[in-house]
Coordinates of C-alpha atoms in Angstrom, one line a residue:
X1 CA -5.4 10.2 -2.2
X2 CA -7.7 13.2 -1.3
X3 CA -9.8 13.4 -2.6
X4 CA -6.7 15.0 -0.4
X5 CA -8.0 17.3 0.9
X6 CA -8.5 17.8 4.5
X7 CA -7.3 19.8 7.4
X8 CA -4.0 18.0 6.8
X9 CA -3.8 19.7 3.4
X10 CA -6.2 22.7 4.1
X11 CA -4.6 26.2 3.6
X12 CA -7.1 28.7 4.9
X13 CA -6.6 31.9 2.9
X14 CA -7.6 34.7 5.0
X15 CA -7.7 38.2 3.6
X16 CA -6.9 41.3 5.4
X17 CA -10.2 42.7 6.7
X18 CA -13.2 41.7 4.5
X19 CA -11.6 41.5 1.2
X20 CA -13.5 40.1 -1.8
X21 CA -10.8 37.4 -2.3
X22 CA -12.1 35.5 0.5
X23 CA -15.4 35.4 -0.9
X24 CA -16.8 32.1 -2.4
X25 CA -16.8 32.2 -6.1
X26 CA -20.2 33.3 -7.5
X27 CA -20.7 30.3 -9.8
X28 CA -20.1 27.7 -7.3
X29 CA -22.7 24.8 -7.2
X30 CA -25.0 24.0 -4.2
X31 CA -22.9 20.9 -3.4
X32 CA -19.6 22.8 -3.2
X33 CA -20.6 25.2 -0.6
X34 CA -21.9 25.2 2.9
X35 CA -23.7 28.1 4.5
X36 CA -22.9 28.8 8.1
X37 CA -25.5 29.8 10.6
X38 CA -25.0 32.7 12.9
X39 CA -23.4 30.6 15.8
X40 CA -21.1 28.8 13.4
X41 CA -20.0 31.7 11.9
X42 CA -19.0 33.5 15.0
X43 CA -17.0 30.2 16.1
X44 CA -15.2 30.3 12.8
X45 CA -14.5 34.0 12.8
X46 CA -12.9 33.7 16.4
X47 CA -10.9 30.7 15.2
X48 CA -9.5 32.7 12.1
X49 CA -8.6 35.5 14.4
X50 CA -6.2 33.4 16.1
X51 CA -4.4 32.2 13.0
X52 CA -0.9 33.6 12.2
X53 CA 1.2 33.3 9.1
X54 CA 3.1 30.1 8.9
X55 CA 1.0 28.2 11.5
X56 CA 0.7 24.5 11.1
X57 CA -2.9 23.9 10.9
X58 CA -2.6 20.3 12.0
X59 CA -2.2 21.7 15.5
X60 CA -5.4 23.8 15.3
X61 CA -8.5 22.3 16.9
X62 CA -11.4 23.0 14.5
X63 CA -15.0 23.0 15.6
X64 CA -17.0 19.7 15.1
X65 CA -19.5 21.1 12.5
X66 CA -16.7 21.3 9.9
X67 CA -15.7 17.8 10.3
X68 CA -16.5 15.1 7.7
X69 CA -17.5 11.9 9.5
X70 CA -14.5 9.7 8.4
X71 CA -10.7 9.7 9.0
X72 CA -8.2 10.9 6.8
X73 CA -6.9 7.3 6.5
X74 CA -10.3 6.4 5.0
X75 CA -10.5 9.5 2.9
X76 CA -7.4 8.4 1.0
X77 CA -9.3 5.5 -0.5
X78 CA -11.2 8.0 -2.8
X79 CA -8.2 7.7 -5.1
X80 CA -9.0 3.9 -5.4
X81 CA -12.6 4.6 -6.6
X82 CA -12.3 4.2 -10.4
X83 CA -9.8 1.1 -10.9
X84 CA -11.1 0.5 -14.3
X85 CA -9.2 3.5 -15.4
X86 CA -5.9 1.8 -14.4
X87 CA -6.6 -2.0 -14.7
X88 CA -5.0 -3.5 -17.7
X89 CA -2.5 -0.7 -18.2
X90 CA 0.4 -3.3 -18.7
X91 CA -1.3 -4.5 -21.9
X92 CA -0.7 -1.0 -23.4
X93 CA 2.4 -1.4 -25.6
X94 CA 3.0 2.4 -25.6
X95 CA 4.7 3.7 -22.5
X96 CA 3.0 7.0 -23.3
X97 CA -0.5 5.4 -23.2
X98 CA 0.4 3.7 -19.7
X99 CA 1.4 7.0 -18.5
X100 CA -2.0 8.6 -19.6
X101 CA -3.8 5.8 -17.8
X102 CA -1.9 6.6 -14.6
X103 CA -2.7 10.3 -15.0
X104 CA -6.5 9.2 -15.4
X105 CA -6.5 7.4 -12.2
X106 CA -4.9 10.3 -10.4
X107 CA -7.3 12.8 -11.7
X108 CA -10.5 10.8 -11.2
X109 CA -10.0 10.8 -7.5
X110 CA -10.6 14.3 -6.7
X111 CA -14.4 14.6 -7.5
X112 CA -15.3 12.7 -4.5
X113 CA -15.9 15.3 -1.7
X114 CA -18.3 16.1 1.1
X115 CA -20.6 19.3 0.6
X116 CA -19.0 22.4 1.1
X117 CA -15.8 22.7 3.4
X118 CA -15.4 19.7 5.5
X119 CA -12.2 18.0 6.9
X120 CA -11.7 14.4 8.0
X121 CA -10.6 13.5 11.3
X122 CA -7.1 14.0 12.1
X123 CA -5.7 10.3 12.7
X124 CA -4.0 9.6 16.0
X125 CA -0.7 7.8 16.2
X126 CA -1.3 3.9 15.6
X127 CA -4.6 4.5 14.1
X128 CA -5.2 2.3 11.1
X129 CA -7.9 1.7 8.4
X130 CA -8.3 -1.5 6.2
X131 CA -10.7 -2.5 3.6
X132 CA -11.3 -4.9 0.8
X133 CA -12.6 -4.4 -2.7
X134 CA -14.7 -6.9 -4.7
X135 CA -14.5 -6.1 -8.4
X136 CA -17.1 -7.1 -11.0
X137 CA -14.4 -9.2 -12.9
X138 CA -14.1 -11.6 -9.8
X139 CA -10.9 -10.0 -8.6
X140 CA -10.1 -8.1 -5.4
X141 CA -8.2 -5.3 -4.0
X142 CA -6.8 -4.6 -0.5
X143 CA -6.0 -1.4 1.2
X144 CA -4.4 -0.5 4.5
X145 CA -3.5 2.8 6.0
X146 CA -1.8 3.8 9.3
X147 CA -0.8 6.9 11.2
X148 CA 3.1 6.3 11.5
X149 CA 4.0 9.5 13.1
X150 CA 2.5 12.3 15.2
X151 CA 5.0 14.9 15.0
X152 CA 5.3 15.4 12.2
X153 CA 1.9 13.9 11.1
X154 CA 2.5 11.1 8.6
X155 CA -0.2 9.0 7.1
X156 CA 1.1 5.9 5.2
X157 CA -1.0 3.7 2.9
X158 CA -0.8 0.8 0.7
X159 CA -3.3 -0.7 -1.9
X160 CA -2.6 -3.8 -4.1
X161 CA -4.8 -5.8 -6.5
X162 CA -2.6 -8.9 -7.3
X163 CA -4.9 -10.1 -10.2
X164 CA -5.1 -6.8 -11.8
X165 CA -1.2 -6.3 -11.2
X166 CA -1.4 -2.9 -9.6
X167 CA 0.4 -1.6 -6.4
X168 CA 0.3 1.8 -4.8
X169 CA 2.2 2.9 -1.9
X170 CA 2.5 6.4 -0.5
X171 CA 2.4 8.8 2.4
X172 CA 0.7 12.2 3.1
X173 CA 3.0 14.6 5.2
X174 CA 1.3 18.0 5.9
X175 CA 3.8 20.6 6.4
X176 CA 4.3 23.9 8.1
X177 CA 2.0 26.5 6.4
X178 CA -0.4 23.7 5.5
X179 CA 1.4 22.6 2.2
X180 CA 1.0 19.0 1.4
X181 CA 4.0 16.9 1.0
X182 CA 4.3 13.2 0.3
X183 CA 3.6 11.2 -2.8
X184 CA 1.9 8.1 -4.4
X185 CA 4.1 5.7 -6.0
X186 CA 2.3 3.5 -8.5
X187 CA 3.7 0.3 -9.8
X188 CA 2.4 -1.5 -12.9
X189 CA 3.3 -4.9 -11.8
X190 CA 2.9 -6.5 -15.3
X191 CA 5.6 -4.0 -16.6
X192 CA 8.2 -3.9 -13.8
X193 CA 10.8 -2.3 -16.0
X194 CA 8.6 0.8 -15.9
X195 CA 9.8 1.5 -12.3
X196 CA 7.5 3.8 -10.2
X197 CA 5.0 6.3 -11.5
X198 CA 5.2 9.1 -8.9
X199 CA 2.3 11.6 -8.1
X200 CA 2.4 14.5 -5.7
X201 CA -0.5 16.5 -4.3
X202 CA -1.8 20.0 -4.8
X203 CA -2.7 22.2 -1.8
X204 CA -6.3 23.0 -0.6
X205 CA -7.9 26.3 0.2
X206 CA -11.0 27.2 2.1
X207 CA -12.6 30.4 0.9
X208 CA -15.6 32.3 2.1
X209 CA -15.1 31.7 5.8
X210 CA -15.4 35.3 6.7
X211 CA -18.6 35.6 4.8
X212 CA -20.3 32.5 5.9
X213 CA -20.5 30.9 2.5
X214 CA -17.6 28.5 2.6
X215 CA -16.1 26.6 -0.5
X216 CA -13.2 24.3 -1.0
X217 CA -10.6 24.6 -3.8
X218 CA -7.7 22.8 -5.0
X219 CA -4.8 25.1 -5.8
X220 CA -1.0 25.3 -7.0
X221 CA 0.9 22.7 -8.8
X222 CA 1.6 18.9 -8.6
X223 CA 3.7 16.5 -10.8
X224 CA 3.1 13.2 -12.3
X225 CA 6.2 11.5 -13.5
X226 CA 7.8 8.4 -14.7
X227 CA 11.6 8.7 -14.8
X228 CA 12.4 5.6 -16.6
X229 CA 10.6 6.7 -19.7
X230 CA 11.2 10.4 -19.2
X231 CA 7.6 11.2 -18.9
X232 CA 6.3 14.2 -16.9
X233 CA 3.1 16.0 -16.5
X234 CA 3.0 19.5 -14.7
X235 CA -0.4 20.1 -13.6
X236 CA -1.8 23.3 -12.3
X237 CA -5.0 23.3 -10.1
X238 CA -6.3 26.9 -10.7
X239 CA -8.1 28.8 -7.9
X240 CA -10.7 31.1 -9.4
X241 CA -10.3 34.8 -9.2
X242 CA -13.3 36.8 -7.9
X243 CA -14.0 38.4 -11.2
X244 CA -12.6 36.0 -13.7
X245 CA -11.4 32.4 -14.3
X246 CA -13.2 29.1 -14.0
X247 CA -13.9 27.2 -10.8
X248 CA -12.3 23.8 -10.4
X249 CA -10.1 24.5 -13.4
X250 CA -7.1 22.3 -14.3
X251 CA -4.2 22.8 -16.9
X252 CA -1.2 20.5 -17.6
X253 CA 1.4 19.8 -20.2
X254 CA 2.6 16.2 -20.7
X255 CA 6.2 15.9 -21.9
X256 CA 8.5 13.1 -23.0
X257 CA 11.8 14.6 -22.0
X258 CA 12.0 17.9 -23.9
X259 CA 9.1 17.1 -26.3
X260 CA 5.5 18.1 -25.9
X261 CA 3.1 15.1 -25.9
X262 CA -0.1 16.7 -25.3
X263 CA -2.2 19.2 -23.0
X264 CA -4.6 18.4 -20.0
X265 CA -7.5 20.8 -19.6
X266 CA -10.9 20.9 -18.1
X267 CA -12.6 20.9 -14.6
X268 CA -11.7 18.2 -12.1
X269 CA -15.3 18.4 -10.8
X270 CA -16.7 17.9 -14.2
X271 CA -14.8 16.7 -17.6
X272 CA -11.1 16.5 -18.1
X273 CA -9.5 16.2 -21.5
X274 CA -6.2 15.3 -23.2
X275 CA -5.3 16.9 -26.4
X276 CA -2.7 15.1 -28.4
X277 CA 0.1 17.7 -29.5
X278 CA 1.0 15.4 -32.6
X279 CA -2.4 15.3 -34.3
X280 CA -4.6 17.6 -32.3
X281 CA -7.0 14.8 -31.4
X282 CA -8.9 14.9 -28.0
X283 CA -9.9 12.2 -25.6
X284 CA -11.7 12.3 -22.3
X285 CA -9.6 11.6 -19.3
X286 CA -12.5 11.5 -16.8
X287 CA -16.1 12.7 -16.9
X288 CA -17.2 13.3 -13.1
X289 CA -20.7 14.0 -14.3
X290 CA -21.3 10.8 -16.4
X291 CA -19.0 8.4 -14.5
X292 CA -18.6 9.8 -11.0
X293 CA -21.3 7.6 -9.5
X294 CA -19.5 4.4 -10.6
X295 CA -17.5 4.2 -7.6
X296 CA -16.0 0.9 -6.6
X297 CA -17.6 -0.3 -3.4
X298 CA -15.5 -1.3 -0.4
X299 CA -16.0 -3.7 2.2
X300 CA -15.3 -2.7 5.8
X301 CA -15.7 -4.9 8.8
X302 CA -18.5 -3.8 11.1
X303 CA -17.3 -1.6 14.1
X304 CA -18.1 -4.3 16.5
X305 CA -15.6 -6.6 14.7
X306 CA -13.0 -4.0 14.4
X307 CA -9.9 -3.6 16.8
X308 CA -9.9 -0.6 19.2
X309 CA -7.5 1.5 17.0
X310 CA -9.3 0.8 13.7
X311 CA -10.6 4.2 12.4
X312 CA -14.3 3.6 12.2
X313 CA -14.4 2.0 15.7
X314 CA -11.9 4.6 17.3
X315 CA -14.1 7.4 16.1
X316 CA -17.6 5.7 16.3
X317 CA -19.0 8.1 18.9
X318 CA -17.8 11.2 17.1
X319 CA -19.3 9.9 13.7
X320 CA -22.6 9.0 15.3
X321 CA -22.9 12.5 16.9
X322 CA -22.1 14.4 13.8
X323 CA -24.7 12.4 11.8
X324 CA -27.2 13.1 14.6
X325 CA -26.1 16.8 14.3
X326 CA -25.5 16.8 18.1
X327 CA -22.5 19.2 18.3
X328 CA -22.1 19.1 22.0
X329 CA -21.8 15.2 22.0
X330 CA -19.6 15.4 19.0
X331 CA -17.1 17.8 20.8
X332 CA -17.3 15.4 23.8
X333 CA -16.5 12.4 21.8
X334 CA -13.6 14.1 19.8
X335 CA -12.0 15.4 23.0
X336 CA -12.3 11.8 24.5
X337 CA -10.2 10.4 21.8
X338 CA -7.6 13.1 21.7
X339 CA -7.3 13.2 25.6
X340 CA -6.8 9.4 25.7
X341 CA -4.1 9.8 23.0
X342 CA -2.3 12.4 25.0
X343 CA -2.4 10.3 28.0
X344 CA -0.9 7.5 26.2
X345 CA 1.8 9.7 24.7
X346 CA 2.6 10.9 28.2
X347 CA 3.0 7.2 29.5
X348 CA 5.4 6.4 26.5
X349 CA 7.5 9.5 27.1
X350 CA 7.7 8.5 31.0
X351 CA 8.6 4.8 30.3
X352 CA 10.8 5.6 27.3
X353 CA 8.9 3.3 25.1
X354 CA 9.1 4.0 21.4
X355 CA 6.1 3.7 19.1
X356 CA 6.4 1.0 16.5
X357 CA 4.0 1.2 13.5
X358 CA 2.2 -2.2 12.9
X359 CA 1.9 -2.2 9.0
X360 CA 4.8 0.0 7.8
X361 CA 8.4 0.8 8.3
X362 CA 10.7 3.5 7.3
X363 CA 13.3 2.5 4.5
X364 CA 15.7 5.0 3.0
X365 CA 13.3 7.8 3.9
X366 CA 10.2 6.2 2.6
X367 CA 7.4 4.4 4.5
X368 CA 7.1 1.0 3.1
X369 CA 4.5 -1.7 4.0
X370 CA 5.7 -4.8 5.9
X371 CA 5.2 -7.4 3.5
X372 CA 7.0 -10.2 5.3

């Protein structure tokens, strides 16, 4: 989505003492790392010293200099950045090819990230973000996301492009120990008999904190699956060892029930390939170096025209302060939003008022958009 992918999905891997395991990999690229100055480093070290195994990092207040100036609800749109990879999938006669197209869409969303280790704002309850896409073929796409729960934190989102016959519904649910639960459910409206294509998320790790050179890594496993056709891809996002391995590497195996279809390999920040198990041929799934700049632009209403709880207006002062590198003002702006949210929560508890999401409703354990 994140992308993911944020504090919501960040697991800070802390070594005992100053272990080399916490160092940023030596072959990281300039845009992958951020260097902390002396003051920033001391704040981070103090913060890390307070963490305990099993803590939920969504409850930890991070210093404003590690914030990415946008909300998690907006960051999810990274996965809608390369629609050409999935548009027209219903015209593929072979279900396996449709599955590969969905896999491409998912993998292409990860290369978009801020420099170094940055986390988007934690959305407050009732916050929402919406935007529109105007595509070069004259069609449009529409996206809305809302923070539907505070404890536990849940971000629900919905994207649809009617003319291109694509619908994506999902939620992100950061869990204890900072693992990322939740899923994307992709529907190819032109082939409704396919059912949903379900995608889960890897975890995120911030490394190098104790050494002042911070880098973000994706790690662990996720799954892309279509149960109707028995198609599965088990993907491993590999964290790099200090002495060996490749930074940002992925590896995966695509199966149709018990038969291998092919293998996925490469680097999510560079080039990812699919190797056909039947004939050994290779094809590019996504080339972030060549095609990463071709991001579909999104239209967001100016903050002055937005409602109070729309993400960009809600966090406007914080964003302005971060962009101005005024960390004192940023801390004050962030606290103002969070204090107002706590006061609103207190009033709700006193009155017995229940929060009702505006755009989503819970159906059989899933957050679905209100389409009526």
